[in-house]
Structures are given as structure tokens and as C-alpha cells.
Amino acid sequence: MQDTIEKILEGNFNKGVRSLDFSDPVIELSLREGEDYEGSFTIFGPENEVTAGIVSSTRLRMRCLTERFSGPREEIQYFFDASGMMEGDVIKGEFRIISNQGEYYVPYDVRIVSGTLESELGSIKNLFHFANLARTNWEEAVGLFHSKEFERVFTGVDRQYLGIYKGLVKGSRRQQNVEEFLLEIKKKQKVQFLLEEAEIRMDNPGNMEEGRLIINRNGWGYSELFIEKEGDFLVLEKQVIRDEDFLGNCYRLPFYISEEQLHGGRNYGTIHLYNPYVSLTAQITVVNKSVTTKVFGMRRQHKHMIMELMQYYEAFRTRKISAALWMKETGELIDKMIQMDDHDLAAKLFQVQLLITEERYNEAQWLLEQASGQLEGEFAPTLYCYHLYLTTLLNRQEEYIDEVAGQVERIFTQNSDDWRIAWLLLYLAEDYTRSPSRKWIILEDQCMQGCKSPVIYIEAWNLILSNPTLLMKLAPFELQVLTYAAKKELLSPGVIEQIIYLAGKQKNYSRRLFFILKCCYKIVPTDEVLQAICTLLIKGNMTDEFAFPWYEKGIEKELRITRLYEYYMMSLKLTPDKEIPKIVLMYFAFDSNLDSLHNSFLYAYIHRNKAQYPELYESYREQIERFMVFQILKGKNNQYLAYLYKNLVTPMMITEETAKGLSVAIFMHRLTLMRKDIRKVILVYDKEKQEVVYPVTGGEVYIPVYGSDCRLLLEDGRGNRYCRGEEYIIDRLLVPDKIASMIAPYVADCIHFDLWLCEKGREMVQINENNVTYMKRITESDQVEVEVQREIKMKLIHFFYDQDRMKELDDYLKELSPAEIENRCFAQVVRFMVLRGMYEKAYDWIKLRGGEGIEAKLIVRLCSRLLAVEGMTEESTMTMLIFMAFKAGKYDENLLRYLCMYFKGTCKEMRDVWKAAEAFGVETYELCERILIQMLYTGAFVGEGADIFKKYISGGAKTEVELAFLSQSAYDYFVKDKVTSEFVLEDMQRVINRQEEIPLVCKLAYTKFYAENKKLVDEHISRCLLVFLREILMQKLCFPYFKEYADNIAFMRQFMDKTMVEYRVKDGNVAVIHYLMEKEEGAEGEYVKEEMKDMFGGVCVKEFILFFGEHLQYYITEIEDGKEYLTESGTLSRNDTVREQKENKYTMLNDISIGRNLHDYDTMESLLHEYFEQDYIVKELFHML
């Protein structure tokens, strides 16, 4: 900008015809919270000219990255810092462009908006729009739901669902999250799935034959279905059905039948379809008729007859029927079996045994011989051994029997798992018939190998019945036999006595033994049996409802069993109306090692019935309080503990340890789950950052819930989350207010409790002396949402200030950082800092976040104090802040002095500062100089420019600045035809008087001004005019105002007869005048074209000599870039009849012309005579030297 002086002094004036264009005349930005923005706009200057300048911003948040520019086109980079700003905040300001092409403002308007989510349906502004998107494009809605920007939707009434969203969006099942959310906010119904056929039958399918399960869908949304199947013969292509699988609202699920996995007859399988909201099962029946229906029926009938044979045998051996009846019924069944299949060898052998039993030996022998022929084919060990056994019934010789026994034993060795051969061996081998113990061993061995036949059980039971001492232990085999006997009601007192004896030695609980003992008690309801039952249940830690009646009977019988009373209480159904026997109450009067639930039930029962048992209650009291404190320390609660806490907790019990436990216990809720697959309970608190997760192992869980501003969600084993209330029942155990007030002073590390104390519904309460400590802790916790902490911090600041707790206020302000305060509260915090004298910190905050919203008078106080302490050092933030206050009309002498020293705004802005500084009497020399130089540089007009110049001159102006300003002012006056101040001419006169050379433009302006203001001319000015006019004429310049000097200056009389046309041409253009002389008798010739001479700075002049009666018509064209434009036209004439004051040759000729035109021939002749006479005299008397 300083080289402007030199350029002007060299004659390169600021010509004022200039302009800049901008790509963005107004910059409007809509940003989201926390979104910084970097952008640019372009400055376009005139072509073929050097354009340069500087750019600055009027707001601290908007920074110019490109502070200087040059060239015809320049991109200006800028950066907007939106940190801390919130939705609805607006920043308005301007970019100042100070250039050699003028001064400009580019306004900007920055608004923080909520931001909208875009989708194929347009902007998603609320949950109604989102639901429409989900209906139209489910996949896009799922993606949008899990995007970071989705939280913007939760505004207005939709804000209530933000907690639900925060909980669901963390779930791993993306589509189910959206489904659950839309269900919760009542924007959709569950998708229904219907099976067109719930039962499908397929007859004799080929291998991998396809079947179809048709699934119809009703509704839109989450459509995943998981598939499981039962039945090895079913083959599925996929395990999951998805939305895209449905054609319209129908999907045909293919399944295939594996023929290899089919057995003959009916094969049953299921296809199970499920998701978190639906469960469907289709029954698949495949009928494989690999055999004919008739054969299949015969086989089934054969099996039924075998079963009937076994039932009759069982009844016979257990003495339920007589031998005669057994033989009769068995004979009939065998006859039917043989009639059905005369090749049934087993049936024939059965018939042989029956005949032998009936002592019909000959018939038996004949049938046995016939059967022998059938055995010659494929070897069947069981039937062969059976055949040998039957031969011994007909041939009773010992040698033969021993031989057959040996043969059967050898076969059994190779088929040791065949119980039938083992059973035959029991009756063939003498070792087994004589030794019950060996017989027992072989029976046990068969049972251990998986035999479940009643035949074996009957043999074993008969052994026990005949000799109870064989029952030496209650091992699995013995228990199986005894269970069989108990079911068949075969138990006898002798055997029961042995069972009771052995049960007492059992170390572990056995469900079989419990069943046996129950059957024993039905037969022999003695105390011994009851004691055995109770003892066994206690060994198994049985506390289920089925055990309680036995414990109750044991107590009624006053049985002396260890821990009987404990197990009575633990199996007791915990209902308020249940009466506990006094003997039980007395048992626990001095000590109880029950679990916490049953102990709390017992103690609550005692307290409720203390009027009935006053002495007992007194003996319990210390124990109850000790138990209660122990539970408090663990933070436990249930419905019975809640009763105890409510009635027994006193301020005397409160310590830091008990308070910590109670801060959890008194908020405990009982949650009953409707779903069996839930594995986690999740709480999402509105004011906390992280969700709280509790594991679930059953259908009921106890969790602490602090207040109502939280959302409860459930998560199953697959990661699906549920938030709808229909999935659970939650019961509050205790109203916490009373106990909470007791423990509040002692609880120091439970942020949930602190928040509960400080909130009222969903809003934070006002800070007071009682809660200020909790409020401070909330602001220090890393668990609490930043927005909540910011709100409380502002409340704390106001509280400290209002309560005159200045030390706490100072300490709190010192620890604050800008990020901890909302932008809308920023100005308030800065205000408190300034009021408390924290000027440096307040100033640093403003540098980070800008000065928007801060009161102007506060800025004045801040900046004035900082300047007083740190001195007048230039700093951009300080300059901007002070000028902001100045524009608001707030300033003092200190700030004005700073602005005068450093402020560099537009000329008009600096003019305003100058005026205020002058009013305060502040030194303005430097400011004046900056204004004048900038006016010269930019060409900006300031109405007070002459006054500023005058003030500058009075302060001792720099010569080059003074001359430059005078030159530019002279140029504006002379070339641009602008009004100039008389002071400019006065100062020009002073420069002349100092005998300093002034530029030509000043001389031109000087001579023109006094030509127009002759009354101001004195003797000194006249001498200057003579000098300047001579210099101007020497440069062969002429201007219309020269005629004003023709009367008084001899060498200027040459312009008396001149008529001049003056025209100002645009810089670089050429002016051409076209003229035509007209006389009274008419026009003569054509228009003459002549280029006008550029006398100075585009002021073009053309001289003409016109006599009275002559008319000159003309028009002027201007040539620009090779093109000619008509710009001006007119007519000149000489019609004056007044004689000139100084007579000369021109005036005489003009008078002659006047006389001729007026037909005054006498005067004309007289003037002609005078003219020729004078012309002769001049020629004769005056000669060239």
C-alpha cells in the first residue's frame, strides 16, 4: 500500500473507475454441531490491470487463510470454527476486501442446524418419516438406523425415544433392532407368518424327492426366519429365510427326503421356523411302504402278542394270577401266533414248553422233533439254546443235562449280552441253581449290559424275597429291581426293613431310592421310613416343593435329623399367609445359617408377628439386625429384606460401609422375565454415557434401578434385544426416599445415587446447600453425559456467585475449560471470569471460541484492563474484540488509543474511529495517515477526508503523503470534475510558498480553481498563476477555462477568439470529434472527422473559431478495443453582440459579421475601413526582428 504514494507522485493516479466481482456476493453456511468448515470464494478483478489487496474478517470464528491477493483472479480460502456451537446458533459478519480496486464487504451468515438424514424418500426429519422409509426400503432404513447421524432425528416429542435407541443400536442383530424399535414406538405391527399346511404327508417318496412348505407373510419389516429340523430323513437347503427370499409375501421352503434314512412305515419329522417374535412348527410325515400293509399289520400284531405273553408271565411269576390261568391264556396266544405264521419257530418252542408244563410230554416230544428240522438252517443262538433247554425238560438224565448246560454255557460265552441265553443258563447249570449269589451276579451283569426285561427283574426280586440278606447294597442294579418291585407293589415288610437299613448308609441322593422309599412309606408308614426319606432328601439338598411335605411331616413327628429345620425353611413356599410352626421359630431363635432369601423371610415373619411372639422377637432382634447389616454391606435386597429395611433401618446404623450398600439395596427392583431365553438385562440411563449390564441365569433377577429416566432392555443368547414392557414385569421393592436421606452424606462413589438425588423426574433440580456436593461429583464423573455436566456446571457457577462463595467460584472457574461449557453459556462464563478479574483466562477463552454474545461493556472492561497491564502491543484478537465493542458504541480512551494505533479496517470504519478519538482528544496522527494512504490506495471516498487531511497536516505531515494526497485531490477535481475542498488549495498554496515543486496536475487544478473563483485571487496567487499558466502553455495544453484569464493576462488573450469542446475520455480510449460548420445560407460540405487531443488524464479539447451567426454541429465517438461508440453530440454557435472589453482583430471581424447579419451596412463599412486601416498600420510599423 505504501508504493501508492510513489505511483501517484509519478502521475499514476487512482482513477476511480474500477470494480471487483465475487463468486459469492453473500456466503451462507448451514453447518452441523461441531462441524468445522473450510471454504473459499473467488475475487475477479478487471483484466489487463494489476489487482491487489488484503482480506480480513469481522468475526473471530471466521478466519481468512488467504489474507493477501494479487492478480485478476484469486481464490480466498477461509475457515470457520464451529467448536462448541449448538443447533440454532447464528454468526453474522463480513469479509473486508481492501484493494486498489476499491473497498468491499462480502457478508457471511453461518447457522448451526440439526442436519437432516437423506434417503430415497427425501429428508428424514422425524420418526414418522423414518417409519415410512422402513416400510418402503427396509434395508436402507436398517443402515440409516445404525449410522452415527441417526440421533439427529430425536427432536421434539421424539426425544423420549432416544434412550431406547441408544440401547437397541448396540445390539448385534441389526434388523431385529429396527423391528423392536418400531414396535416400541407404535409405528408398526409384528410381521405375521402363517403356514399354508401345518401337517404335510408324503407317501413312498423317491430318493431326494422335493417337498414344499409354503410360508405366507402378513406385514412388513423384520422377516428373518431361522430353520431347524428334526428327523434324519429331512434335508434342507438353507438355515435362514430372509426378506429377499419372499416373492411378494410368500415363500416356498424346499425340503428333500433322504430315502436311505427312512424306515418302513411312518417316519415323523418336524421343520421348526422361528425368530424373536414367532415360532412355527410343521409336522412332516413320510409313509414308506417298503413292505405290504398286510405284512406290516402282521408284524405289529405279532409284537403285541409277544408283549401279552410277557405280561401274563409277569403276572404269573408275581403271583397275580394262577398257573392254570397263565397256561390257558398263554396257550391261546401261542396258537394264534402259529396260525398267523406256521414257520414261527419261537412260537412252536413256546408251545412245546407249555405242553411240557401241562405234562403232555408225547405231544411236546413230537413238536420238538418237528422244530428241530427248522433249526438246521441259519444258526440262531437264542432259539438253539432254547431248543436244548426244552430237550432237558424231556430228558432228565443228569449226564445229558450237564452236557446241554456245558453246550449252552459255551454259546453264552460268545453271546454274553443275550439275557435270554443267560436266563436259560440259570435253570440248566447246577452252579447257578444251587448258588443264589452266583445267580444274582449273572442277573446283575445282564442288567448292567442294558437288559430291561421284566424276566430278569422278576428273577432278581424272587431272590431278594426268598433271602433279603442278598440285598447288601443299593447299587444301580438293586435300585432297578426295587423300583420294579415298588411299581408292581411287591415290596414286603422284611425287604422294606433291609431297604431302610441300607438307605441310611447312602451318601448321595438317588431319585430311584426316593421313589422306593415313598412306596415303602405307603406300605409301612413308620417314623423309621419317614426319617430315611427326610435324610435322603437332605443329602440331595432337595428344597423343591415336592420335598416340603416330607420335612413338614418330619417336624410334626419331631424327628431328630440334622438340618431338618433348615431344609424345612428352604423348601417352604414363601407366601405371606404361610404359618410357621413355633418349634421352627424357636429352633432359629439364636442362630440361623439359612440362605439370605429364607433368612429374610423368616425375620420378616418374626417382625410381622412380634405381637404374637414378643419374647421370641426379643431373642431374634439382635440376630435380625446383624443379618440385616450383613445384607446391607453386600447391597442385597428382596421383598422381605425391603420390609426389614423399611421398618428397622435407623440413622444409628448408617456408616460409610452400610451407606454404600444401601445406595444399591434401596433401589433394587425385582424383574420377572416372560421369555426363557434372556441372558442379559440392560439399563440405559438418559444422563449416563454407558449402558449398565446385568447377567441373567433364571426367570427372575434383582437389579438396582435409579429413578425413572432410564430404559430397560433385555438381550437373549443370540444377541437380540427387546425393550417392550410386555417382555417383563418389574416391581419396586422399596420407596427409597426415607433411607436415601439418611445415607446421602455418607455415599461418595455412586454416580447413579448422586444423579438420583439431584434430579426431579427427567430434569435436574436447582442447586442448594444440601446438594451442591453431589452436583460437583456429577460434573467430575466420566460416566455422565457431557450435556448434563455442562448444565450443572453453569448452575454451580451461578450458585457460587449468588451465595457469595467467591473462593469456590474462583477455584471452579480456574479449573474450567471451554469444552466443558455449552456455547449458549459461554458468554456468561466469560462474564464471571471478567468480574472475578481472570482477564487472561477470559481472553484465552475468547480466542478459542470467539466473542459472540459477550456484552460490549464487558469487552471494554476486559480489554482495557489487559492493555493497562500488558501495554499497547498489537494482537489480532484484541483488535477485533475492541472494534466489536466500538461498533456497539462502547469504548474508552484506552481502547480508542489502541484502535488509532493498530486498527486497519475500511476507510469508513477508520473514519468512525477517528471521529470518536477526536471527541476524546486522543492522538490520531497515525490513524489519519493510514486513512489518507488507504483512500489513495483504494479510491474510497470519505466525506470527512478533507478534515482528516487537515488534522494530519496540523500534526506535521510527511511531505510525500501530503503531495500525493494533494495530487490525487487535484486529479479528482481537474480530471474527474469532483468538488474539492478549499483547504486543499490552501495547503497547495503552503507547499508552493515553501518553494516546493508541485506536480503538473496540481498546477492545472490550481489554475482551474482560481479561474472559477476569481474573487479569491490576490496578488500572490496572481504571480503563481502567471508562472503556472506559462508552464502549461509551454506544454501546448489548452482548456476552456483559459478564456477566463484572457482579459487580465496578455499572453492568454490568444484564447479569446477560441470556442472549445471539452470531453473526458475513458482511460486508454480515443475520442474522435465529427463536426459540420453551418452558416446562415445553410450547411457547407460534410462532417469533418478529427481525433481530439488528450490534453491531460483523458481531458480532450478541440478548438474552433466561430463568428457571429456561425453554427457548428458535432458529435463525439469513443474508440474502445477497436470499436467506435457514439457518446456525445451538440451544437456550438457565436451569437453574442456585446463587444469585448479588449478590442482585437477577432472582435473587429466578429462585429463586421454582426453588422452584415443585421443589415447595418453603414456600421459594417465603417468597421471594414477601420479593420483595413489597422491592418495596414500594423504591417508597415511592426516588423519581425
PDB file of N, CA and C in Angstrom, residues 401-465:
ATOM      1  N   ILE A 401     -28.200-133.490  30.941  1.00  0.00           N
ATOM      2  CA  ILE A 401     -28.443-132.095  31.367  1.00  0.00           C
ATOM      3  C   ILE A 401     -27.114-131.359  31.512  1.00  0.00           C
ATOM      4  N   ASP A 402     -26.100-132.054  32.080  1.00  0.00           N
ATOM      5  CA  ASP A 402     -24.794-131.393  32.237  1.00  0.00           C
ATOM      6  C   ASP A 402     -24.179-131.074  30.870  1.00  0.00           C
ATOM      7  N   GLU A 403     -24.383-132.069  29.934  1.00  0.00           N
ATOM      8  CA  GLU A 403     -23.839-131.835  28.590  1.00  0.00           C
ATOM      9  C   GLU A 403     -24.491-130.634  27.931  1.00  0.00           C
ATOM     10  N   VAL A 404     -25.820-130.556  28.051  1.00  0.00           N
ATOM     11  CA  VAL A 404     -26.550-129.434  27.447  1.00  0.00           C
ATOM     12  C   VAL A 404     -26.143-128.124  28.131  1.00  0.00           C
ATOM     13  N   ALA A 405     -25.991-128.203  29.456  1.00  0.00           N
ATOM     14  CA  ALA A 405     -25.602-126.987  30.204  1.00  0.00           C
ATOM     15  C   ALA A 405     -24.242-126.488  29.732  1.00  0.00           C
ATOM     16  N   GLY A 406     -23.309-127.441  29.530  1.00  0.00           N
ATOM     17  CA  GLY A 406     -21.995-127.013  29.055  1.00  0.00           C
ATOM     18  C   GLY A 406     -22.059-126.393  27.681  1.00  0.00           C
ATOM     19  N   GLN A 407     -22.882-127.032  26.825  1.00  0.00           N
ATOM     20  CA  GLN A 407     -23.021-126.506  25.470  1.00  0.00           C
ATOM     21  C   GLN A 407     -23.624-125.094  25.482  1.00  0.00           C
ATOM     22  N   VAL A 408     -24.662-124.906  26.296  1.00  0.00           N
ATOM     23  CA  VAL A 408     -25.307-123.576  26.385  1.00  0.00           C
ATOM     24  C   VAL A 408     -24.346-122.546  26.980  1.00  0.00           C
ATOM     25  N   GLU A 409     -23.552-122.992  27.946  1.00  0.00           N
ATOM     26  CA  GLU A 409     -22.614-122.048  28.578  1.00  0.00           C
ATOM     27  C   GLU A 409     -21.565-121.583  27.572  1.00  0.00           C
ATOM     28  N   ARG A 410     -21.142-122.544  26.684  1.00  0.00           N
ATOM     29  CA  ARG A 410     -20.181-122.143  25.655  1.00  0.00           C
ATOM     30  C   ARG A 410     -20.804-121.129  24.690  1.00  0.00           C
ATOM     31  N   ILE A 411     -22.017-121.375  24.333  1.00  0.00           N
ATOM     32  CA  ILE A 411     -22.708-120.406  23.446  1.00  0.00           C
ATOM     33  C   ILE A 411     -22.871-119.058  24.149  1.00  0.00           C
ATOM     34  N   PHE A 412     -23.171-119.077  25.462  1.00  0.00           N
ATOM     35  CA  PHE A 412     -23.357-117.822  26.219  1.00  0.00           C
ATOM     36  C   PHE A 412     -22.053-117.035  26.296  1.00  0.00           C
ATOM     37  N   THR A 413     -20.951-117.798  26.359  1.00  0.00           N
ATOM     38  CA  THR A 413     -19.650-117.109  26.400  1.00  0.00           C
ATOM     39  C   THR A 413     -19.464-116.253  25.150  1.00  0.00           C
ATOM     40  N   GLN A 414     -19.956-116.748  24.026  1.00  0.00           N
ATOM     41  CA  GLN A 414     -19.849-115.993  22.781  1.00  0.00           C
ATOM     42  C   GLN A 414     -20.971-114.959  22.613  1.00  0.00           C
ATOM     43  N   ASN A 415     -22.017-115.060  23.401  1.00  0.00           N
ATOM     44  CA  ASN A 415     -23.155-114.121  23.312  1.00  0.00           C
ATOM     45  C   ASN A 415     -23.546-113.666  24.721  1.00  0.00           C
ATOM     46  N   SER A 416     -22.583-113.063  25.406  1.00  0.00           N
ATOM     47  CA  SER A 416     -22.787-112.747  26.823  1.00  0.00           C
ATOM     48  C   SER A 416     -23.824-111.647  27.054  1.00  0.00           C
ATOM     49  N   ASP A 417     -24.194-110.899  26.019  1.00  0.00           N
ATOM     50  CA  ASP A 417     -25.174-109.824  26.196  1.00  0.00           C
ATOM     51  C   ASP A 417     -26.595-110.283  25.883  1.00  0.00           C
ATOM     52  N   ASP A 418     -26.789-111.587  25.658  1.00  0.00           N
ATOM     53  CA  ASP A 418     -28.124-112.110  25.351  1.00  0.00           C
ATOM     54  C   ASP A 418     -28.734-112.606  26.655  1.00  0.00           C
ATOM     55  N   TRP A 419     -29.651-111.790  27.208  1.00  0.00           N
ATOM     56  CA  TRP A 419     -30.246-112.135  28.507  1.00  0.00           C
ATOM     57  C   TRP A 419     -31.073-113.416  28.465  1.00  0.00           C
ATOM     58  N   ARG A 420     -31.598-113.738  27.259  1.00  0.00           N
ATOM     59  CA  ARG A 420     -32.423-114.937  27.157  1.00  0.00           C
ATOM     60  C   ARG A 420     -31.577-116.191  27.402  1.00  0.00           C
ATOM     61  N   ILE A 421     -30.377-116.227  26.779  1.00  0.00           N
ATOM     62  CA  ILE A 421     -29.477-117.370  26.991  1.00  0.00           C
ATOM     63  C   ILE A 421     -29.047-117.404  28.456  1.00  0.00           C
ATOM     64  N   ALA A 422     -28.769-116.195  29.023  1.00  0.00           N
ATOM     65  CA  ALA A 422     -28.374-116.149  30.437  1.00  0.00           C
ATOM     66  C   ALA A 422     -29.484-116.709  31.323  1.00  0.00           C
ATOM     67  N   TRP A 423     -30.718-116.345  30.994  1.00  0.00           N
ATOM     68  CA  TRP A 423     -31.862-116.814  31.787  1.00  0.00           C
ATOM     69  C   TRP A 423     -31.995-118.328  31.702  1.00  0.00           C
ATOM     70  N   LEU A 424     -31.825-118.912  30.487  1.00  0.00           N
ATOM     71  CA  LEU A 424     -31.875-120.367  30.317  1.00  0.00           C
ATOM     72  C   LEU A 424     -30.776-121.039  31.126  1.00  0.00           C
ATOM     73  N   LEU A 425     -29.604-120.389  31.128  1.00  0.00           N
ATOM     74  CA  LEU A 425     -28.458-120.959  31.837  1.00  0.00           C
ATOM     75  C   LEU A 425     -28.727-121.059  33.335  1.00  0.00           C
ATOM     76  N   LEU A 426     -29.510-120.111  33.866  1.00  0.00           N
ATOM     77  CA  LEU A 426     -29.835-120.151  35.295  1.00  0.00           C
ATOM     78  C   LEU A 426     -30.551-121.438  35.682  1.00  0.00           C
ATOM     79  N   TYR A 427     -31.324-122.000  34.725  1.00  0.00           N
ATOM     80  CA  TYR A 427     -32.100-123.192  35.011  1.00  0.00           C
ATOM     81  C   TYR A 427     -31.415-124.475  34.519  1.00  0.00           C
ATOM     82  N   LEU A 428     -30.311-124.342  33.803  1.00  0.00           N
ATOM     83  CA  LEU A 428     -29.600-125.514  33.290  1.00  0.00           C
ATOM     84  C   LEU A 428     -28.360-125.841  34.129  1.00  0.00           C
ATOM     85  N   ALA A 429     -27.569-124.795  34.453  1.00  0.00           N
ATOM     86  CA  ALA A 429     -26.299-125.028  35.140  1.00  0.00           C
ATOM     87  C   ALA A 429     -26.539-125.207  36.631  1.00  0.00           C
ATOM     88  N   GLU A 430     -25.978-126.312  37.139  1.00  0.00           N
ATOM     89  CA  GLU A 430     -26.172-126.616  38.553  1.00  0.00           C
ATOM     90  C   GLU A 430     -25.561-125.561  39.450  1.00  0.00           C
ATOM     91  N   ASP A 431     -24.451-124.932  38.972  1.00  0.00           N
ATOM     92  CA  ASP A 431     -23.775-123.895  39.781  1.00  0.00           C
ATOM     93  C   ASP A 431     -24.719-122.762  40.111  1.00  0.00           C
ATOM     94  N   TYR A 432     -25.566-122.421  39.192  1.00  0.00           N
ATOM     95  CA  TYR A 432     -26.477-121.290  39.380  1.00  0.00           C
ATOM     96  C   TYR A 432     -27.705-121.675  40.185  1.00  0.00           C
ATOM     97  N   THR A 433     -28.154-122.928  39.958  1.00  0.00           N
ATOM     98  CA  THR A 433     -29.360-123.358  40.675  1.00  0.00           C
ATOM     99  C   THR A 433     -29.088-123.529  42.157  1.00  0.00           C
ATOM    100  N   ARG A 434     -27.847-123.872  42.501  1.00  0.00           N
ATOM    101  CA  ARG A 434     -27.519-124.105  43.900  1.00  0.00           C
ATOM    102  C   ARG A 434     -27.007-122.845  44.603  1.00  0.00           C
ATOM    103  N   SER A 435     -26.515-121.856  43.832  1.00  0.00           N
ATOM    104  CA  SER A 435     -25.903-120.656  44.450  1.00  0.00           C
ATOM    105  C   SER A 435     -26.699-119.404  44.080  1.00  0.00           C
ATOM    106  N   PRO A 436     -27.519-118.907  45.005  1.00  0.00           N
ATOM    107  CA  PRO A 436     -28.268-117.672  44.727  1.00  0.00           C
ATOM    108  C   PRO A 436     -27.349-116.474  44.445  1.00  0.00           C
ATOM    109  N   SER A 437     -26.188-116.476  45.096  1.00  0.00           N
ATOM    110  CA  SER A 437     -25.289-115.334  44.877  1.00  0.00           C
ATOM    111  C   SER A 437     -24.764-115.306  43.453  1.00  0.00           C
ATOM    112  N   ARG A 438     -24.420-116.505  42.920  1.00  0.00           N
ATOM    113  CA  ARG A 438     -23.946-116.557  41.535  1.00  0.00           C
ATOM    114  C   ARG A 438     -25.074-116.196  40.564  1.00  0.00           C
ATOM    115  N   LYS A 439     -26.260-116.659  40.907  1.00  0.00           N
ATOM    116  CA  LYS A 439     -27.413-116.299  40.082  1.00  0.00           C
ATOM    117  C   LYS A 439     -27.609-114.770  40.092  1.00  0.00           C
ATOM    118  N   TRP A 440     -27.417-114.181  41.283  1.00  0.00           N
ATOM    119  CA  TRP A 440     -27.572-112.712  41.413  1.00  0.00           C
ATOM    120  C   TRP A 440     -26.554-111.960  40.551  1.00  0.00           C
ATOM    121  N   ILE A 441     -25.343-112.543  40.552  1.00  0.00           N
ATOM    122  CA  ILE A 441     -24.263-111.899  39.802  1.00  0.00           C
ATOM    123  C   ILE A 441     -24.560-111.888  38.308  1.00  0.00           C
ATOM    124  N   ILE A 442     -25.020-113.025  37.789  1.00  0.00           N
ATOM    125  CA  ILE A 442     -25.290-113.073  36.351  1.00  0.00           C
ATOM    126  C   ILE A 442     -26.475-112.182  35.984  1.00  0.00           C
ATOM    127  N   LEU A 443     -27.445-112.087  36.898  1.00  0.00           N
ATOM    128  CA  LEU A 443     -28.582-111.197  36.636  1.00  0.00           C
ATOM    129  C   LEU A 443     -28.119-109.731  36.631  1.00  0.00           C
ATOM    130  N   GLU A 444     -27.250-109.414  37.583  1.00  0.00           N
ATOM    131  CA  GLU A 444     -26.731-108.036  37.657  1.00  0.00           C
ATOM    132  C   GLU A 444     -25.924-107.696  36.418  1.00  0.00           C
ATOM    133  N   ASP A 445     -25.147-108.676  35.961  1.00  0.00           N
ATOM    134  CA  ASP A 445     -24.327-108.438  34.776  1.00  0.00           C
ATOM    135  C   ASP A 445     -25.200-108.157  33.555  1.00  0.00           C
ATOM    136  N   GLN A 446     -26.284-108.890  33.392  1.00  0.00           N
ATOM    137  CA  GLN A 446     -27.183-108.658  32.269  1.00  0.00           C
ATOM    138  C   GLN A 446     -27.829-107.262  32.349  1.00  0.00           C
ATOM    139  N   CYS A 447     -28.169-106.921  33.551  1.00  0.00           N
ATOM    140  CA  CYS A 447     -28.791-105.594  33.741  1.00  0.00           C
ATOM    141  C   CYS A 447     -27.808-104.479  33.411  1.00  0.00           C
ATOM    142  N   MET A 448     -26.555-104.669  33.818  1.00  0.00           N
ATOM    143  CA  MET A 448     -25.549-103.646  33.542  1.00  0.00           C
ATOM    144  C   MET A 448     -25.247-103.536  32.053  1.00  0.00           C
ATOM    145  N   GLN A 449     -25.523-104.625  31.303  1.00  0.00           N
ATOM    146  CA  GLN A 449     -25.315-104.592  29.858  1.00  0.00           C
ATOM    147  C   GLN A 449     -26.522-104.034  29.104  1.00  0.00           C
ATOM    148  N   GLY A 450     -27.480-103.532  29.862  1.00  0.00           N
ATOM    149  CA  GLY A 450     -28.591-102.840  29.225  1.00  0.00           C
ATOM    150  C   GLY A 450     -29.883-103.576  29.194  1.00  0.00           C
ATOM    151  N   CYS A 451     -29.960-104.733  29.824  1.00  0.00           N
ATOM    152  CA  CYS A 451     -31.201-105.502  29.810  1.00  0.00           C
ATOM    153  C   CYS A 451     -32.243-104.827  30.702  1.00  0.00           C
ATOM    154  N   LYS A 452     -33.444-104.631  30.161  1.00  0.00           N
ATOM    155  CA  LYS A 452     -34.541-104.036  30.913  1.00  0.00           C
ATOM    156  C   LYS A 452     -35.736-104.991  31.004  1.00  0.00           C
ATOM    157  N   SER A 453     -35.516-106.260  30.732  1.00  0.00           N
ATOM    158  CA  SER A 453     -36.624-107.218  30.663  1.00  0.00           C
ATOM    159  C   SER A 453     -37.174-107.511  32.059  1.00  0.00           C
ATOM    160  N   PRO A 454     -38.489-107.509  32.200  1.00  0.00           N
ATOM    161  CA  PRO A 454     -39.102-107.888  33.478  1.00  0.00           C
ATOM    162  C   PRO A 454     -38.700-109.282  33.941  1.00  0.00           C
ATOM    163  N   VAL A 455     -38.346-110.159  32.990  1.00  0.00           N
ATOM    164  CA  VAL A 455     -37.945-111.521  33.344  1.00  0.00           C
ATOM    165  C   VAL A 455     -36.760-111.487  34.298  1.00  0.00           C
ATOM    166  N   ILE A 456     -35.777-110.666  33.978  1.00  0.00           N
ATOM    167  CA  ILE A 456     -34.587-110.546  34.824  1.00  0.00           C
ATOM    168  C   ILE A 456     -34.957-109.944  36.165  1.00  0.00           C
ATOM    169  N   TYR A 457     -35.794-108.865  36.149  1.00  0.00           N
ATOM    170  CA  TYR A 457     -36.207-108.231  37.397  1.00  0.00           C
ATOM    171  C   TYR A 457     -36.961-109.214  38.296  1.00  0.00           C
ATOM    172  N   ILE A 458     -37.814-110.038  37.670  1.00  0.00           N
ATOM    173  CA  ILE A 458     -38.598-110.999  38.453  1.00  0.00           C
ATOM    174  C   ILE A 458     -37.679-112.017  39.117  1.00  0.00           C
ATOM    175  N   GLU A 459     -36.704-112.511  38.334  1.00  0.00           N
ATOM    176  CA  GLU A 459     -35.763-113.476  38.902  1.00  0.00           C
ATOM    177  C   GLU A 459     -35.009-112.854  40.071  1.00  0.00           C
ATOM    178  N   ALA A 460     -34.553-111.599  39.888  1.00  0.00           N
ATOM    179  CA  ALA A 460     -33.796-110.938  40.956  1.00  0.00           C
ATOM    180  C   ALA A 460     -34.689-110.667  42.159  1.00  0.00           C
ATOM    181  N   TRP A 461     -35.887-110.228  41.903  1.00  0.00           N
ATOM    182  CA  TRP A 461     -36.782-109.923  43.021  1.00  0.00           C
ATOM    183  C   TRP A 461     -37.116-111.193  43.825  1.00  0.00           C
ATOM    184  N   ASN A 462     -37.350-112.290  43.137  1.00  0.00           N
ATOM    185  CA  ASN A 462     -37.642-113.534  43.830  1.00  0.00           C
ATOM    186  C   ASN A 462     -36.471-113.966  44.699  1.00  0.00           C
ATOM    187  N   LEU A 463     -35.244-113.692  44.197  1.00  0.00           N
ATOM    188  CA  LEU A 463     -34.068-113.990  45.018  1.00  0.00           C
ATOM    189  C   LEU A 463     -34.080-113.152  46.291  1.00  0.00           C
ATOM    190  N   ILE A 464     -34.379-111.841  46.160  1.00  0.00           N
ATOM    191  CA  ILE A 464     -34.416-110.955  47.329  1.00  0.00           C
ATOM    192  C   ILE A 464     -35.527-111.379  48.276  1.00  0.00           C
ATOM    193  N   LEU A 465     -36.654-111.716  47.694  1.00  0.00           N
ATOM    194  CA  LEU A 465     -37.798-112.070  48.513  1.00  0.00           C
ATOM    195  C   LEU A 465     -37.517-113.337  49.317  1.00  0.00           C
TER     196      LEU A 465
END
